[in-house]
Amino acid sequence: MAINWTEAQIEQIVASVMKGLKADAPISKCEYNGEGYNGKKYIGVYSDMNDAIDAAEQGYKAIRAMSLEEREKVISIIRDLCRKEAHIMAELGVSETKMGRVDHKTAKHMLVADKTPGTSDIQAQVKTGDYGLTLTEMAPFGVVGSITPSTNPSETVICNSIGMIAAGNGVVFNPHPNAIATSNYAVDLINRASAMAGGPRVLVSSVIKPTLDTANIMYKDPRIKLLVCTGGPGVVKSVLSSGKKAIGAGAGNPPVIVDDTADIKKAGKDIIDGCTFDNNLPCIAEKEVFAFNNIADELIDAMKANGAYLITREQADKLASIVLVEKTNPKTGIKSKIVNRDCVGRDARVLLEKIGINVCDKIRCIICETDFNHDFVQHELMMPILPIVRVKNIDEAIDLAVKAEHGNRHTAHMHSKNIDNLTRFARAVETTIFVKNAPSYAGIGFGGEGHTTFTIAGPTGEGITSAKSFTRLRRCVLSESFRII
Ligand code: COA
């Protein structure tokens, strides 16, 4: 698990992946026929959620019967297949959801294959004393019901599967309705790995047409002991109010502070690299910048030197009226703005075309100077659009950045060499992830220390989830014996 990628290595991975892509026939469009795609029938995907739960329960029984070594064998083949088929899933994901970038999605699959913890994450604890020995073990919950998103679809299915299988659970997935082909491709991949390792043909399962109704069947079925939800605010809320033990990974709106002690050139590059990763789909990605006034011009120049295109306030307002749309709540009649689904995860070039600006492919991010109340600051867009708000000092920066994060306690970033400023912001913002002097993706192990996940459970507190998050603790006490000292 100790993989410390340097920037040069990351670029090398992306370059080799792109080379591989050219060699393979492109998937020009997603031909999902419900049961499979491009003529291939998926294994473990059912038309009825009840059948999918039956299958996941059988999978759970099979996992329970496996030794840790056998589980690890399945996981190791999942990792191999994930690496080999990363570009297929990346192309399928972009083709189906119309969001993100193939090269970055491929790199995200590599990250999942390399840095999702397996069975080594499951550690027993022992306490001995005058009264004997007490053993605490991390046990599986049983069958887990997992709700997965459209933003990182196959990445989440594979990452969840590795962690849940390592912990000894069975899994049934209810993928996002806009990413069914990609998510179920990943379900099929897990089942192929199981069969190759000598395990059952169906280890994890899913449904052909997931909806909120199929999700509700999953919530209510007594065989589902744990719900894990990675998604938008609506679906996370529905899981957390299901009455079952649930792990929720939801929205963020990560702010970035840049003070006048930072390496400004590096900060400009890091912020653009993080903000544009998979066109801003990862929920950890930089969403708005608070820059000290005395370095803001230099920071903007550094961003422009790294593929950012600066638009005027008028152009920003015009773009905001396109990328956000008004929605009326049918129950309350209250109007609010939501992101325009057709703009989420799109290339900067495509978004600029919408306001009549034509640029080359080298432009990967749209930047603009705004005030704090601008829609770009207040709404999590998940697009390569980055508003920059000038601030006088660290007090104002922290005050506004905390407000912009809206109490999600998800992720925040800072570029600074001032330890006091870094510490003050980290304490004030209380986020699950706090990245200092690096692109946001360092926070999920891409060029940073630590394991990876696409299920960042802020609301329920598990944080950067891994196998141990999907376990329940069990205690076994042996009285007055087995202490050997
Ligand atoms: N299964 C079934 N239904 C699902 C679902 C799933 N896995 N995921 C979402 N839905 C439902 C939602 O509840 C919603 O239903 P409603 O219209 O009745 O309220 C509907 O599908 C559309 O959901 P949503 O994803 O919110 O809308 P969208 O497709 O227009 O939005 C995004 C797209 C990208 C903006 C949105 O999905 C989002 O915010 N994603 C963030 C995901 C994420 O990665 N979060 C966790 C980070 S740790």
JSON list of C-alpha atoms and ligand atoms in Angstrom, two decimals, residues 99 147-152 174-178 210-212 214-215 230-235 238 249-251 281 283 327 339 341 344 380 382 410 454-457, ligand 1:
[
{"chain": "A", "resi": 99, "resn": "MET", "atom": "CA", "xyz": [-19.23, 14.17, -17.74]},
{"chain": "A", "resi": 147, "resn": "ILE", "atom": "CA", "xyz": [-25.98, 3.66, -3.53]},
{"chain": "A", "resi": 148, "resn": "THR", "atom": "CA", "xyz": [-23.39, 4.94, -6.02]},
{"chain": "A", "resi": 149, "resn": "PRO", "atom": "CA", "xyz": [-23.08, 8.24, -7.94]},
{"chain": "A", "resi": 150, "resn": "SER", "atom": "CA", "xyz": [-22.88, 9.31, -11.59]},
{"chain": "A", "resi": 151, "resn": "THR", "atom": "CA", "xyz": [-19.77, 11.42, -11.01]},
{"chain": "A", "resi": 152, "resn": "ASN", "atom": "CA", "xyz": [-17.34, 8.58, -10.15]},
{"chain": "A", "resi": 174, "resn": "ASN", "atom": "CA", "xyz": [-28.26, 0.58, -6.65]},
{"chain": "A", "resi": 175, "resn": "PRO", "atom": "CA", "xyz": [-26.27, 2.74, -9.08]},
{"chain": "A", "resi": 176, "resn": "HIS", "atom": "CA", "xyz": [-27.21, 6.27, -10.18]},
{"chain": "A", "resi": 177, "resn": "PRO", "atom": "CA", "xyz": [-29.84, 6.07, -12.97]},
{"chain": "A", "resi": 178, "resn": "ASN", "atom": "CA", "xyz": [-27.60, 8.11, -15.31]},
{"chain": "A", "resi": 210, "resn": "PRO", "atom": "CA", "xyz": [-32.06, 1.27, -10.66]},
{"chain": "A", "resi": 211, "resn": "THR", "atom": "CA", "xyz": [-34.50, 3.89, -9.45]},
{"chain": "A", "resi": 212, "resn": "LEU", "atom": "CA", "xyz": [-35.48, 5.42, -6.13]},
{"chain": "A", "resi": 214, "resn": "THR", "atom": "CA", "xyz": [-35.50, -0.11, -6.18]},
{"chain": "A", "resi": 215, "resn": "ALA", "atom": "CA", "xyz": [-33.45, 1.84, -3.62]},
{"chain": "A", "resi": 230, "resn": "THR", "atom": "CA", "xyz": [-22.31, 8.18, -2.15]},
{"chain": "A", "resi": 231, "resn": "GLY", "atom": "CA", "xyz": [-24.36, 10.76, -3.98]},
{"chain": "A", "resi": 232, "resn": "GLY", "atom": "CA", "xyz": [-26.06, 14.11, -4.24]},
{"chain": "A", "resi": 233, "resn": "PRO", "atom": "CA", "xyz": [-27.87, 15.73, -1.29]},
{"chain": "A", "resi": 234, "resn": "GLY", "atom": "CA", "xyz": [-31.31, 14.17, -2.05]},
{"chain": "A", "resi": 235, "resn": "VAL", "atom": "CA", "xyz": [-30.29, 10.56, -2.09]},
{"chain": "A", "resi": 238, "resn": "SER", "atom": "CA", "xyz": [-33.11, 9.55, 1.94]},
{"chain": "A", "resi": 249, "resn": "ALA", "atom": "CA", "xyz": [-21.02, 10.64, 1.69]},
{"chain": "A", "resi": 250, "resn": "GLY", "atom": "CA", "xyz": [-22.52, 13.78, 0.27]},
{"chain": "A", "resi": 251, "resn": "ALA", "atom": "CA", "xyz": [-21.99, 17.28, -1.00]},
{"chain": "A", "resi": 281, "resn": "LEU", "atom": "CA", "xyz": [-16.26, 15.99, -10.59]},
{"chain": "A", "resi": 283, "resn": "CYS", "atom": "CA", "xyz": [-16.29, 16.23, -4.49]},
{"chain": "A", "resi": 327, "resn": "LYS", "atom": "CA", "xyz": [-36.18, 24.91, -9.54]},
{"chain": "A", "resi": 339, "resn": "VAL", "atom": "CA", "xyz": [-26.81, 23.14, -11.18]},
{"chain": "A", "resi": 341, "resn": "ARG", "atom": "CA", "xyz": [-27.13, 18.84, -15.20]},
{"chain": "A", "resi": 344, "resn": "VAL", "atom": "CA", "xyz": [-21.79, 19.35, -14.86]},
{"chain": "A", "resi": 380, "resn": "GLU", "atom": "CA", "xyz": [-21.14, 23.57, -5.72]},
{"chain": "A", "resi": 382, "resn": "MET", "atom": "CA", "xyz": [-18.78, 20.45, -10.25]},
{"chain": "A", "resi": 410, "resn": "HIS", "atom": "CA", "xyz": [-16.18, 17.98, 3.61]},
{"chain": "A", "resi": 454, "resn": "PHE", "atom": "CA", "xyz": [-14.56, 8.02, -3.46]},
{"chain": "A", "resi": 455, "resn": "THR", "atom": "CA", "xyz": [-16.90, 7.62, -0.49]},
{"chain": "A", "resi": 456, "resn": "ILE", "atom": "CA", "xyz": [-15.91, 10.42, 1.88]},
{"chain": "A", "resi": 457, "resn": "ALA", "atom": "CA", "xyz": [-18.27, 10.08, 4.79]},
{"chain": "B", "resi": 1, "resn": "COA", "atom": "N1", "xyz": [-30.10, 5.29, -7.10]},
{"chain": "B", "resi": 1, "resn": "COA", "atom": "C1", "xyz": [-31.35, 5.74, -7.29]},
{"chain": "B", "resi": 1, "resn": "COA", "atom": "N2", "xyz": [-31.66, 7.03, -7.40]},
{"chain": "B", "resi": 1, "resn": "COA", "atom": "C2", "xyz": [-30.66, 7.92, -7.29]},
{"chain": "B", "resi": 1, "resn": "COA", "atom": "C3", "xyz": [-29.33, 7.52, -7.08]},
{"chain": "B", "resi": 1, "resn": "COA", "atom": "C4", "xyz": [-29.06, 6.13, -6.99]},
{"chain": "B", "resi": 1, "resn": "COA", "atom": "N3", "xyz": [-27.83, 5.66, -6.81]},
{"chain": "B", "resi": 1, "resn": "COA", "atom": "N4", "xyz": [-28.56, 8.62, -7.01]},
{"chain": "B", "resi": 1, "resn": "COA", "atom": "C5", "xyz": [-29.38, 9.66, -7.16]},
{"chain": "B", "resi": 1, "resn": "COA", "atom": "N5", "xyz": [-30.64, 9.24, -7.32]},
{"chain": "B", "resi": 1, "resn": "COA", "atom": "C6", "xyz": [-31.84, 10.04, -7.53]},
{"chain": "B", "resi": 1, "resn": "COA", "atom": "C7", "xyz": [-31.87, 11.30, -6.69]},
{"chain": "B", "resi": 1, "resn": "COA", "atom": "O1", "xyz": [-32.38, 11.05, -5.40]},
{"chain": "B", "resi": 1, "resn": "COA", "atom": "C8", "xyz": [-32.75, 12.18, -7.53]},
{"chain": "B", "resi": 1, "resn": "COA", "atom": "O2", "xyz": [-34.10, 11.87, -7.31]},
{"chain": "B", "resi": 1, "resn": "COA", "atom": "P1", "xyz": [-35.22, 13.02, -7.25]},
{"chain": "B", "resi": 1, "resn": "COA", "atom": "O3", "xyz": [-35.13, 13.72, -8.56]},
{"chain": "B", "resi": 1, "resn": "COA", "atom": "O4", "xyz": [-36.47, 12.26, -7.03]},
{"chain": "B", "resi": 1, "resn": "COA", "atom": "O5", "xyz": [-34.81, 13.89, -6.09]},
{"chain": "B", "resi": 1, "resn": "COA", "atom": "C9", "xyz": [-32.41, 11.77, -8.95]},
{"chain": "B", "resi": 1, "resn": "COA", "atom": "O6", "xyz": [-31.84, 10.47, -8.87]},
{"chain": "B", "resi": 1, "resn": "COA", "atom": "C10", "xyz": [-31.40, 12.68, -9.56]},
{"chain": "B", "resi": 1, "resn": "COA", "atom": "O7", "xyz": [-30.34, 12.77, -8.65]},
{"chain": "B", "resi": 1, "resn": "COA", "atom": "P2", "xyz": [-29.12, 13.74, -8.63]},
{"chain": "B", "resi": 1, "resn": "COA", "atom": "O8", "xyz": [-27.90, 12.92, -8.83]},
{"chain": "B", "resi": 1, "resn": "COA", "atom": "O9", "xyz": [-29.10, 14.57, -7.39]},
{"chain": "B", "resi": 1, "resn": "COA", "atom": "O10", "xyz": [-29.44, 14.68, -9.81]},
{"chain": "B", "resi": 1, "resn": "COA", "atom": "P3", "xyz": [-28.68, 14.91, -11.11]},
{"chain": "B", "resi": 1, "resn": "COA", "atom": "O11", "xyz": [-28.42, 13.64, -11.83]},
{"chain": "B", "resi": 1, "resn": "COA", "atom": "O12", "xyz": [-29.39, 15.96, -11.84]},
{"chain": "B", "resi": 1, "resn": "COA", "atom": "O13", "xyz": [-27.33, 15.56, -10.53]},
{"chain": "B", "resi": 1, "resn": "COA", "atom": "C11", "xyz": [-25.11, 15.64, -9.86]},
{"chain": "B", "resi": 1, "resn": "COA", "atom": "C12", "xyz": [-26.09, 15.19, -10.91]},
{"chain": "B", "resi": 1, "resn": "COA", "atom": "C13", "xyz": [-23.74, 15.25, -10.39]},
{"chain": "B", "resi": 1, "resn": "COA", "atom": "C14", "xyz": [-25.14, 17.14, -9.69]},
{"chain": "B", "resi": 1, "resn": "COA", "atom": "C15", "xyz": [-25.41, 14.96, -8.52]},
{"chain": "B", "resi": 1, "resn": "COA", "atom": "O14", "xyz": [-25.52, 13.60, -8.71]},
{"chain": "B", "resi": 1, "resn": "COA", "atom": "C16", "xyz": [-24.39, 15.22, -7.41]},
{"chain": "B", "resi": 1, "resn": "COA", "atom": "O15", "xyz": [-24.45, 16.18, -6.71]},
{"chain": "B", "resi": 1, "resn": "COA", "atom": "N6", "xyz": [-23.45, 14.31, -7.27]},
{"chain": "B", "resi": 1, "resn": "COA", "atom": "C17", "xyz": [-22.41, 14.34, -6.27]},
{"chain": "B", "resi": 1, "resn": "COA", "atom": "C18", "xyz": [-22.07, 12.94, -6.07]},
{"chain": "B", "resi": 1, "resn": "COA", "atom": "C19", "xyz": [-20.93, 12.67, -5.18]},
{"chain": "B", "resi": 1, "resn": "COA", "atom": "O16", "xyz": [-19.92, 12.26, -5.68]},
{"chain": "B", "resi": 1, "resn": "COA", "atom": "N7", "xyz": [-21.11, 12.81, -3.87]},
{"chain": "B", "resi": 1, "resn": "COA", "atom": "C20", "xyz": [-20.29, 12.32, -2.84]},
{"chain": "B", "resi": 1, "resn": "COA", "atom": "C21", "xyz": [-18.93, 12.84, -2.73]},
{"chain": "B", "resi": 1, "resn": "COA", "atom": "S1", "xyz": [-18.03, 12.12, -1.39]}
]
